[in-house]
Each structure stands twice: as C-alpha cells, then as structure tokens.
PDB file of C-alpha atoms in Angstrom:
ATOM      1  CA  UNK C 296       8.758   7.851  20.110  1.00  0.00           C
ATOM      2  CA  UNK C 297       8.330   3.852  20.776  1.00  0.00           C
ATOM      3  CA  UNK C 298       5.012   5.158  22.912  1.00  0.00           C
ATOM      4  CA  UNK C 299       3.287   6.995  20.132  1.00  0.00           C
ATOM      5  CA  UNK C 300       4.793   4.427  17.987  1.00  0.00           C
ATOM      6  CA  UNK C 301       2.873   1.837  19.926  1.00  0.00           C
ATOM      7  CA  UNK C 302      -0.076   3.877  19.950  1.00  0.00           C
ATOM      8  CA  UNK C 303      -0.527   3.217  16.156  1.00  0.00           C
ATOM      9  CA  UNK C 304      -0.019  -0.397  16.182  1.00  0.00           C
ATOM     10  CA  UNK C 305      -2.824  -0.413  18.762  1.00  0.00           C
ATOM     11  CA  UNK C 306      -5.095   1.747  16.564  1.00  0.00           C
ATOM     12  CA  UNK C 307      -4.412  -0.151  13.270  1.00  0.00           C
ATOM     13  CA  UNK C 308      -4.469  -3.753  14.672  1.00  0.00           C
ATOM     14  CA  UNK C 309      -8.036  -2.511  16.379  1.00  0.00           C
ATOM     15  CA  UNK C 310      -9.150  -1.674  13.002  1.00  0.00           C
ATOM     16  CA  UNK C 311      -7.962  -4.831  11.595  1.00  0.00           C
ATOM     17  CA  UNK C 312      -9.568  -6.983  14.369  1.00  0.00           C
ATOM     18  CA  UNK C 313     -12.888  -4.898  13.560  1.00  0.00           C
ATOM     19  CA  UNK C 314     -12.397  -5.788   9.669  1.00  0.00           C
ATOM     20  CA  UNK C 315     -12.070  -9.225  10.422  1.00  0.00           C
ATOM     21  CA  UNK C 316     -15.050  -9.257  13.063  1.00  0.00           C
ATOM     22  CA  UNK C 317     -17.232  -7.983   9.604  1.00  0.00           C
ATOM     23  CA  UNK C 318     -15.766 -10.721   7.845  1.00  0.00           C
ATOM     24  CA  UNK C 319     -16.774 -13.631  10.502  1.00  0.00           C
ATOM     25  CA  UNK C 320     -20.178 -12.256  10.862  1.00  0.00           C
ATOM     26  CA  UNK C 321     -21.040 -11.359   7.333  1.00  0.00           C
ATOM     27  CA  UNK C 322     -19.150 -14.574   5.888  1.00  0.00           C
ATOM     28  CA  UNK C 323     -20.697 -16.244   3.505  1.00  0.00           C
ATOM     29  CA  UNK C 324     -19.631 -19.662   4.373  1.00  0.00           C
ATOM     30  CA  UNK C 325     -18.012 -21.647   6.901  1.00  0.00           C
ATOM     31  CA  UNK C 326     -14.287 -21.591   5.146  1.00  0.00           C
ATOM     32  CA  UNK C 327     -15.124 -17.873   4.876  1.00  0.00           C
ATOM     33  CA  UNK C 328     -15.729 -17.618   8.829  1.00  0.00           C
ATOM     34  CA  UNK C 329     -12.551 -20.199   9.632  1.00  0.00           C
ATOM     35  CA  UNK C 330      -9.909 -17.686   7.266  1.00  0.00           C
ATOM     36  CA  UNK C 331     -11.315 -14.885   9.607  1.00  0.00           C
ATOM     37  CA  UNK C 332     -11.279 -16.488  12.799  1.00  0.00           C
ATOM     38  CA  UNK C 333      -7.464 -17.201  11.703  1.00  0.00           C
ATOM     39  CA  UNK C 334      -7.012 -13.791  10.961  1.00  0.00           C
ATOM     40  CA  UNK C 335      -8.487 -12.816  14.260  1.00  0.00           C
ATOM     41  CA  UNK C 336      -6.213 -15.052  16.179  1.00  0.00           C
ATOM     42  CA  UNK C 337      -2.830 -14.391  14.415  1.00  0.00           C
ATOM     43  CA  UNK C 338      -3.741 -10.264  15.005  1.00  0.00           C
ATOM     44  CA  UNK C 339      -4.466 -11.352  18.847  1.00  0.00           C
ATOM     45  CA  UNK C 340      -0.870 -12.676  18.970  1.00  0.00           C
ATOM     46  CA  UNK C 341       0.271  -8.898  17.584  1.00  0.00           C
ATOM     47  CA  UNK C 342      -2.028  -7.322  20.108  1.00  0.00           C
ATOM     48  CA  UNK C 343      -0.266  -9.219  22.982  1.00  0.00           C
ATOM     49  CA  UNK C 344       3.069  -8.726  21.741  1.00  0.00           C
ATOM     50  CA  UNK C 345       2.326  -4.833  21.269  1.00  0.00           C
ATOM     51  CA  UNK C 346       0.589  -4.586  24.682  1.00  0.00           C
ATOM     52  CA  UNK C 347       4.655  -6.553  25.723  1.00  0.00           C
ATOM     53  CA  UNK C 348       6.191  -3.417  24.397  1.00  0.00           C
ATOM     54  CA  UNK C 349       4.208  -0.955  26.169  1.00  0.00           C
ATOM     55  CA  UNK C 350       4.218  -2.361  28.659  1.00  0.00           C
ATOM     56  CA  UNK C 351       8.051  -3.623  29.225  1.00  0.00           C
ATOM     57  CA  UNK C 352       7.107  -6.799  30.349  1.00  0.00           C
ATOM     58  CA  UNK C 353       8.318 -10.002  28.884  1.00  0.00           C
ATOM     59  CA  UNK C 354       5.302 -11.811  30.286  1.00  0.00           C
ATOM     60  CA  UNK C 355       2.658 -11.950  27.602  1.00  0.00           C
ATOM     61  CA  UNK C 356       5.076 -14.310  25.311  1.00  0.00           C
ATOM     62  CA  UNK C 357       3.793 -17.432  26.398  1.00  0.00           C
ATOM     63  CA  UNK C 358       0.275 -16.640  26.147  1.00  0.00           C
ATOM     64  CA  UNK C 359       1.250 -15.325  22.423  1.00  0.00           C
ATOM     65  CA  UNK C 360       2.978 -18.675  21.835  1.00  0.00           C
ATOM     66  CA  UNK C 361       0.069 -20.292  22.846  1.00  0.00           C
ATOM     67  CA  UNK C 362      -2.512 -18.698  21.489  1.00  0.00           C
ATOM     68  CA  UNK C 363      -0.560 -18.980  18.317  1.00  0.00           C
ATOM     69  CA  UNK C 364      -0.705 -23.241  19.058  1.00  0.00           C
ATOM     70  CA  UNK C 365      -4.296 -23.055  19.409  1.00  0.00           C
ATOM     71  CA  UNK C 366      -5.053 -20.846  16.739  1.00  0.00           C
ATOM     72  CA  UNK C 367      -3.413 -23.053  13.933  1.00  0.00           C
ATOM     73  CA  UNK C 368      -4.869 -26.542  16.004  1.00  0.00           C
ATOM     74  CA  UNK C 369      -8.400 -24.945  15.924  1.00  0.00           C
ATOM     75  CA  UNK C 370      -8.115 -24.192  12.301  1.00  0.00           C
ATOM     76  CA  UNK C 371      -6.495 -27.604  11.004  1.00  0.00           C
ATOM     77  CA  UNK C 372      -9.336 -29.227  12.934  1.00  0.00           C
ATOM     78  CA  UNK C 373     -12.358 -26.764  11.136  1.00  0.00           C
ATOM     79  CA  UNK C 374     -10.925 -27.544   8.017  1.00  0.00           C
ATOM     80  CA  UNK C 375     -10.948 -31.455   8.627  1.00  0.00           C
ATOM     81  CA  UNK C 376     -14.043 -31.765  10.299  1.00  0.00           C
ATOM     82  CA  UNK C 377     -15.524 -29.873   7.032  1.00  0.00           C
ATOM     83  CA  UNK C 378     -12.639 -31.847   4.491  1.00  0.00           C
ATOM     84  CA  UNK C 379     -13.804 -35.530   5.856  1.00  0.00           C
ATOM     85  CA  UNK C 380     -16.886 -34.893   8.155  1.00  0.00           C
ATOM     86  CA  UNK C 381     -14.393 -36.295  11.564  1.00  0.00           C
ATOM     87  CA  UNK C 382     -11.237 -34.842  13.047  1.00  0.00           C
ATOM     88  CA  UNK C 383      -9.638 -38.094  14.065  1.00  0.00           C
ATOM     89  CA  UNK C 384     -10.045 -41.434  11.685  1.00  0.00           C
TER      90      UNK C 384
ATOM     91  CA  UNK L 113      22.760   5.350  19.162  1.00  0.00           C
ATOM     92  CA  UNK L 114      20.035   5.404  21.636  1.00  0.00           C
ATOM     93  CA  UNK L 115      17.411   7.821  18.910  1.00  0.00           C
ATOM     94  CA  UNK L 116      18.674   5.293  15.859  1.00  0.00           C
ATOM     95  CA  UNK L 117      17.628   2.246  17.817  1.00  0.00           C
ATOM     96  CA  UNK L 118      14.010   3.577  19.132  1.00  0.00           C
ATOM     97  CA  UNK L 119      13.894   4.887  15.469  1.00  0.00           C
ATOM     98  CA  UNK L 120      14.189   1.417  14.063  1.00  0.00           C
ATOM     99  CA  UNK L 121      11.603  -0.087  16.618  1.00  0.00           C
ATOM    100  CA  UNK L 122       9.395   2.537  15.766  1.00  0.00           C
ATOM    101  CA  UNK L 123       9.422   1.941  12.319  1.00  0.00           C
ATOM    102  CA  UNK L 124       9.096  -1.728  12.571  1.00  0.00           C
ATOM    103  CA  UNK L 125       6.259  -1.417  14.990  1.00  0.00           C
ATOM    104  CA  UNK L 126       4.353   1.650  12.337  1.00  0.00           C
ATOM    105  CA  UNK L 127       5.110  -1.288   9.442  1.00  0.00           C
ATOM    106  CA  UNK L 128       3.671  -4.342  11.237  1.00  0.00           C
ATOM    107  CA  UNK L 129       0.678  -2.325  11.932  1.00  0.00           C
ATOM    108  CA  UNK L 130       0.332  -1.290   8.176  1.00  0.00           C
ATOM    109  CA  UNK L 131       0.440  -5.029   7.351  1.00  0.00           C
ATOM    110  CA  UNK L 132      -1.428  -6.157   9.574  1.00  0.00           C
ATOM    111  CA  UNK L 133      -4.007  -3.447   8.735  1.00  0.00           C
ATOM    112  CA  UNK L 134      -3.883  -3.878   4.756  1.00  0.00           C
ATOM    113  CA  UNK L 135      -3.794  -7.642   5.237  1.00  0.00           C
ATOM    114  CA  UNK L 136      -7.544  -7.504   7.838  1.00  0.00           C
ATOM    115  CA  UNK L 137      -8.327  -5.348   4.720  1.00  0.00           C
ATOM    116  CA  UNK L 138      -8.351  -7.510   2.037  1.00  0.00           C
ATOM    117  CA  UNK L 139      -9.645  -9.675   3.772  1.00  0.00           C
ATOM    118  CA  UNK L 140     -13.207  -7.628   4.415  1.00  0.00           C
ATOM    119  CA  UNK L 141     -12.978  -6.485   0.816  1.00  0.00           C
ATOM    120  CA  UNK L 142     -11.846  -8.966  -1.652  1.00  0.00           C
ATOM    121  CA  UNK L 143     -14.768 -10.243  -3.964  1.00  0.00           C
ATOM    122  CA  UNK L 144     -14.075 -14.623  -3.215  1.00  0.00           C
ATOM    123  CA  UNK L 145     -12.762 -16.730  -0.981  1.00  0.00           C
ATOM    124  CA  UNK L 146      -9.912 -17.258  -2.932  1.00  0.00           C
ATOM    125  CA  UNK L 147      -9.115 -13.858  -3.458  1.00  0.00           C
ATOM    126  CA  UNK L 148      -9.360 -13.417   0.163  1.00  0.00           C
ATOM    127  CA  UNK L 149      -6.805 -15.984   1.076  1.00  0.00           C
ATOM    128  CA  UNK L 150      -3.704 -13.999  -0.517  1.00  0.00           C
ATOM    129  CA  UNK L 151      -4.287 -10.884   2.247  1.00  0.00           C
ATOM    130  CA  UNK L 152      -4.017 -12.313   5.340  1.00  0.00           C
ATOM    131  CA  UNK L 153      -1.888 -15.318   4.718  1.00  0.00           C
ATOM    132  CA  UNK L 154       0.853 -12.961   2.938  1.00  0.00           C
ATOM    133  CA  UNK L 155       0.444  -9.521   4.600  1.00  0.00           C
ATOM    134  CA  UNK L 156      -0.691 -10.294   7.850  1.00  0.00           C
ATOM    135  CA  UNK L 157       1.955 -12.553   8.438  1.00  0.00           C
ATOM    136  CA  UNK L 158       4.412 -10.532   7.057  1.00  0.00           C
ATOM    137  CA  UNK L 159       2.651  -7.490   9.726  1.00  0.00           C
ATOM    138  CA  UNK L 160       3.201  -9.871  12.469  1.00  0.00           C
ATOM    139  CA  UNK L 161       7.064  -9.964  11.706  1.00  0.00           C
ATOM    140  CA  UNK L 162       7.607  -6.971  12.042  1.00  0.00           C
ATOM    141  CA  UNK L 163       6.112  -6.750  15.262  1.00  0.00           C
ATOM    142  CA  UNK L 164       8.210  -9.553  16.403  1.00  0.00           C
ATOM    143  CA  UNK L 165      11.309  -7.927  15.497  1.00  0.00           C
ATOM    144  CA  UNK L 166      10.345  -4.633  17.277  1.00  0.00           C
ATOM    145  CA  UNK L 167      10.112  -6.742  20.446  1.00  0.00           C
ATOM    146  CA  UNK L 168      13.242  -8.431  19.452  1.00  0.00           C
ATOM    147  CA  UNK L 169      15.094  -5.261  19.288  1.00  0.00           C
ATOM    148  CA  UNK L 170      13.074  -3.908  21.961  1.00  0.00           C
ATOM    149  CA  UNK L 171      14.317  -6.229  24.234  1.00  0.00           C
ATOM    150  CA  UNK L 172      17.712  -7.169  23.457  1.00  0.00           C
ATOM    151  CA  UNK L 173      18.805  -3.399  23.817  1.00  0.00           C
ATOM    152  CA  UNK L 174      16.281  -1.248  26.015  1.00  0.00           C
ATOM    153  CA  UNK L 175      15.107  -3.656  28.593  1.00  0.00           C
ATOM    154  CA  UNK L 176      18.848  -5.216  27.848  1.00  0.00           C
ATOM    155  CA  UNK L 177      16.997  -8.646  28.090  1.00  0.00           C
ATOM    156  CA  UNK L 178      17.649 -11.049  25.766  1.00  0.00           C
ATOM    157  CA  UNK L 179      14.632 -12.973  24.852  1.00  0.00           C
ATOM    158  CA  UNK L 180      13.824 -16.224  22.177  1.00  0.00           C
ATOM    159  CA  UNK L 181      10.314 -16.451  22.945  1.00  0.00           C
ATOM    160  CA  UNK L 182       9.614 -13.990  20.164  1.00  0.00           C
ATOM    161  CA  UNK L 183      12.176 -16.039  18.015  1.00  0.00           C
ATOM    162  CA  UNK L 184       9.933 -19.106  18.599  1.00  0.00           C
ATOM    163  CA  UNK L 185       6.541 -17.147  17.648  1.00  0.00           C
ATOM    164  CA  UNK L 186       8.102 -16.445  14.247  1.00  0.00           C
ATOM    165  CA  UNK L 187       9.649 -19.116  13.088  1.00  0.00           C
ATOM    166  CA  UNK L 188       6.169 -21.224  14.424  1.00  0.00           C
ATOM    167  CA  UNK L 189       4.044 -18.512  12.656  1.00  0.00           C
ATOM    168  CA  UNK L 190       5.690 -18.437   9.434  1.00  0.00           C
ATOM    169  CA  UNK L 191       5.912 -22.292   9.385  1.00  0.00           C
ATOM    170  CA  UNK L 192       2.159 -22.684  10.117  1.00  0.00           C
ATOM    171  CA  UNK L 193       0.999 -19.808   7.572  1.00  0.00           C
ATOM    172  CA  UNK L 194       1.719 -21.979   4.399  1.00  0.00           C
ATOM    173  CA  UNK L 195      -0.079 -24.819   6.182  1.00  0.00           C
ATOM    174  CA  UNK L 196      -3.249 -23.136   6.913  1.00  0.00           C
ATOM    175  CA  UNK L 197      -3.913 -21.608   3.607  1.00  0.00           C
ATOM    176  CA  UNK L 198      -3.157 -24.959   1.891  1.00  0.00           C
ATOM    177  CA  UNK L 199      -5.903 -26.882   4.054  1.00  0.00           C
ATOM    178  CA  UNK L 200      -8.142 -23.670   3.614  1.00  0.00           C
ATOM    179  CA  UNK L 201      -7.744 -23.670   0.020  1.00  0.00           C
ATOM    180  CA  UNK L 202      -8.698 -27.345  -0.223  1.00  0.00           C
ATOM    181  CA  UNK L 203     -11.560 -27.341   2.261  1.00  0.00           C
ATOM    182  CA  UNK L 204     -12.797 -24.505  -0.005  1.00  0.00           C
ATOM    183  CA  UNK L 205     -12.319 -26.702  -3.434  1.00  0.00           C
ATOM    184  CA  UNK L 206     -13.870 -30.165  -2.038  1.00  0.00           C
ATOM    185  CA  UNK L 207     -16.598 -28.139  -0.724  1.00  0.00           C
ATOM    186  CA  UNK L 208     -17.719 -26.262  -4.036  1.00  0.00           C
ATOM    187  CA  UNK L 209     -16.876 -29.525  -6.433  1.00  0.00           C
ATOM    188  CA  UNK L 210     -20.633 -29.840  -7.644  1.00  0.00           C
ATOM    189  CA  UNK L 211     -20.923 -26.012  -8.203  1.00  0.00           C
ATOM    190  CA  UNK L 212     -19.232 -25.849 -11.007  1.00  0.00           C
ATOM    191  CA  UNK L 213     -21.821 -24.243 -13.211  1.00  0.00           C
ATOM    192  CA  UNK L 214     -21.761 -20.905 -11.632  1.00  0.00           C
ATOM    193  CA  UNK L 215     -19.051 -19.397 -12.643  1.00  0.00           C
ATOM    194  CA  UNK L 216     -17.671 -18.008  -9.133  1.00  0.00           C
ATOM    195  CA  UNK L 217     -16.555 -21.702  -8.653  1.00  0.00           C
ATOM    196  CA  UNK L 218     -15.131 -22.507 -11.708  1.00  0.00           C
ATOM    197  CA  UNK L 219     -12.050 -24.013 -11.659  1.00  0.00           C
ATOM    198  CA  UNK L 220      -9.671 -22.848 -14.660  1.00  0.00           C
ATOM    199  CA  UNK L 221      -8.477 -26.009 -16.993  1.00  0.00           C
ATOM    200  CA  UNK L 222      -4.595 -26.640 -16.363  1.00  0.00           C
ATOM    201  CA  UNK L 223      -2.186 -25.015 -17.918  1.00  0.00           C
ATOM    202  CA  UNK L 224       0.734 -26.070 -20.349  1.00  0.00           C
ATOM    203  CA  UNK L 225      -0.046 -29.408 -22.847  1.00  0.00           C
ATOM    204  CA  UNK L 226      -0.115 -32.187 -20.672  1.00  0.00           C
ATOM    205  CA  UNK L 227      -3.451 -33.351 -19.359  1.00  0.00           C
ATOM    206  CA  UNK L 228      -3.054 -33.751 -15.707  1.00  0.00           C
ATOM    207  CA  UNK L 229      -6.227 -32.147 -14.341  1.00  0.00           C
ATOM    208  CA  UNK L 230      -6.592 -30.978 -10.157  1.00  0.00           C
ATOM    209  CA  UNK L 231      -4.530 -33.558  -8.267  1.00  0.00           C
ATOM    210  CA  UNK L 232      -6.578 -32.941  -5.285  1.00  0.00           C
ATOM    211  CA  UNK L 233      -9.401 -34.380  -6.583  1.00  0.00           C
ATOM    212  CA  UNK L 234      -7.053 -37.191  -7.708  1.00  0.00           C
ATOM    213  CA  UNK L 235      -8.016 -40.919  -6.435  1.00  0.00           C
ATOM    214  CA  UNK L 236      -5.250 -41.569  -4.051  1.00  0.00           C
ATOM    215  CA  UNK L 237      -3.854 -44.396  -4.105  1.00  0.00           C
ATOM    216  CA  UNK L 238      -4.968 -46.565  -1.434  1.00  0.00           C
ATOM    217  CA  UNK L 239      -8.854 -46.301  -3.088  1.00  0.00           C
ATOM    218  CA  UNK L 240      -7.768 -47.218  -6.712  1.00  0.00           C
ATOM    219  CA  UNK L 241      -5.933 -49.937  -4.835  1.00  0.00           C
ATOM    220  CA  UNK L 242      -9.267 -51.091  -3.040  1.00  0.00           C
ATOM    221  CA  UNK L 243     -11.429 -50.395  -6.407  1.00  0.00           C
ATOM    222  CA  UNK L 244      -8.730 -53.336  -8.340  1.00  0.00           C
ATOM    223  CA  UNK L 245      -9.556 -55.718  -5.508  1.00  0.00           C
TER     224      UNK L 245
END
C-alpha cells in the first residue's frame, strides 16, 4: 500500500514541479521567477524524501537538509540583490 | 497494527502530495504576484509536512530506525517559510512603488482611523537621523 502510495506522491509532485517550471519560464518578472524557483526547491526536498521512502534508505536526508539551506540562502540573496542592488553592505 | 500503521503513512504520503500539488497550482494559475504568494508558502509547506511525517513514521516503526533528520527539515522549513514570503512580498512592493497608476499595483489605503500609511516604505531611522544633521 506504502508502494502505490508512493507512486502518487511521485506523480503529483512531478506535476507540481512541471507547474512551477511554467511559472519560472513564463514569469513575468524576476520576483515572479524567484517565488517559483522557491517552489521548485522546497518540492525537490519532497522528491528526495519520497524517493527515502521507496527506497528504505535513510541516506537522502542530508542532501534534503541541504538543499533546503541553499534553497532559502539563494532566495534571501535574489531578493536583496533586487531589494538594495548588493547582497553584502 | 501493522495495516493501521502503513494506512496512516499512506495517507500522509496521498495528502502531502495533494498539497504539494494544489499549492504548484496556484501558483501557475493565480492572476498576481501577490495572489500567488498565499499557494505555495501555505500549501506547499503544509504538503511538505506531511511528507515528513510519513518518513517519520516510516522510519521509526518499519525500518525500526529512529531518525531526527526529518525532524530538523521541518522545523527549518516551517521556520524559513514565513521568512521568504516576507522578503518576497517586499522585494515585490519596493519594486512596483512608481507603478502605482495601473491598478494591478495599487496598494489599498490602510485600514481603521489612524493614518499610519505602509511602514515599509517608512524612513528608518538611521536616514531621518542623517537628514536632521
């Protein structure tokens, strides 16, 4: 039941990475394209830990944890290169 | 015991999905950018919980491993969400402040009586300080 289970997750995240792959390509601004990049990252984390649960493995966590690091660091430093034109003052 | 437990991890996994789906959705659909914000800040975090608790469960009584790693995504994820859409939200404000004749960027006026307008477009107070000198 978990397998078929999984299955879905797989199918529905795939759509939602595909939704959000519209969004950063038809965006019509930046801030538009930085929300979906965001999106994309944070349903990358779900991927991994779904692709965990297949497959049984506890390995994938840290590379969820840090993809979920970079993800928020890349957008804080979008939005403050666009906010004050530098990252670091 | 066993079929209650993969039930519950099944449904958590079907629900995270969902989220995670309706959340990408709005996102694609929604007519602004501040529209847009609400779906994936809200549902696809709240997708991404789910998911986390599935592997929670999964782990603490299938694999009989008990994990924190997924405790630590969570709690870092739901901490960061607020964070993000705040500094989106603002980018999207300071960006669009000369635009506000068309009336996709029109901010509404504040509400209740007292006359405090946007404080992020506030002077802070280290440049009124600077303007006195």
């Amino acid at each position: 039941m978990i397998e078929y289970a999984t299955y879905f997750g797989f199918i529905s995240i795939g759509l939602a990475v595909l939704m959000n792959l519209h969004r950063l390509i038809v965006g019509p601004d930046s801030i538009n394209r930085i929300l979906a990049l965001d999106t994309l990252t944070i349903n990358t984390i779900a991927l991994f830990i779904l692709f965990g649960i297949w497959q049984g493995s506890s390995t994938n966590f840290e590379a969820a944890l840090l993809f979920a690091m970079v993800g928020f660091i890349t957008t804080v430093a979008f939005c403050k290169y666009l906010l004050r034109g530098d990252i670091i003052e | 015991m066993e079929f209650l437990i993969e039930l519950l991890i099944s449904a958590m996994i079907v629900v995270g999905g969902v989220f995670a789906l309706v959340g990408s959705f709005g996102l694609s659909k929604l007519p602004d950018l501040m529209a847009r914000l609400h779906a994936p800040t809200k549902a696809t975090t709240l997708g991404i919980g789910g998911m986390l608790i599935a592997s929670i469960l999964y782990f603490a009584f299938i694999e009989r491993t008990l994990s924190v790693h997924e405790l630590l995504i969570t709690i870092f994820l739901f901490l960061v969400a607020p964070v993000t859409a705040y500094l989106v939200a603002k980018t999207h404000l300071h960006k669009n402040r000369d635009r506000q004749d068309t009336a996709q960027f029109q901010l509404p006026p504040p509400a209740g009586t007292h006359k405090a307008g946007w404080a992020t477009f506030n002077k802070s107070e280290k440049q009124s300080r600077t303007e006195i000198r």
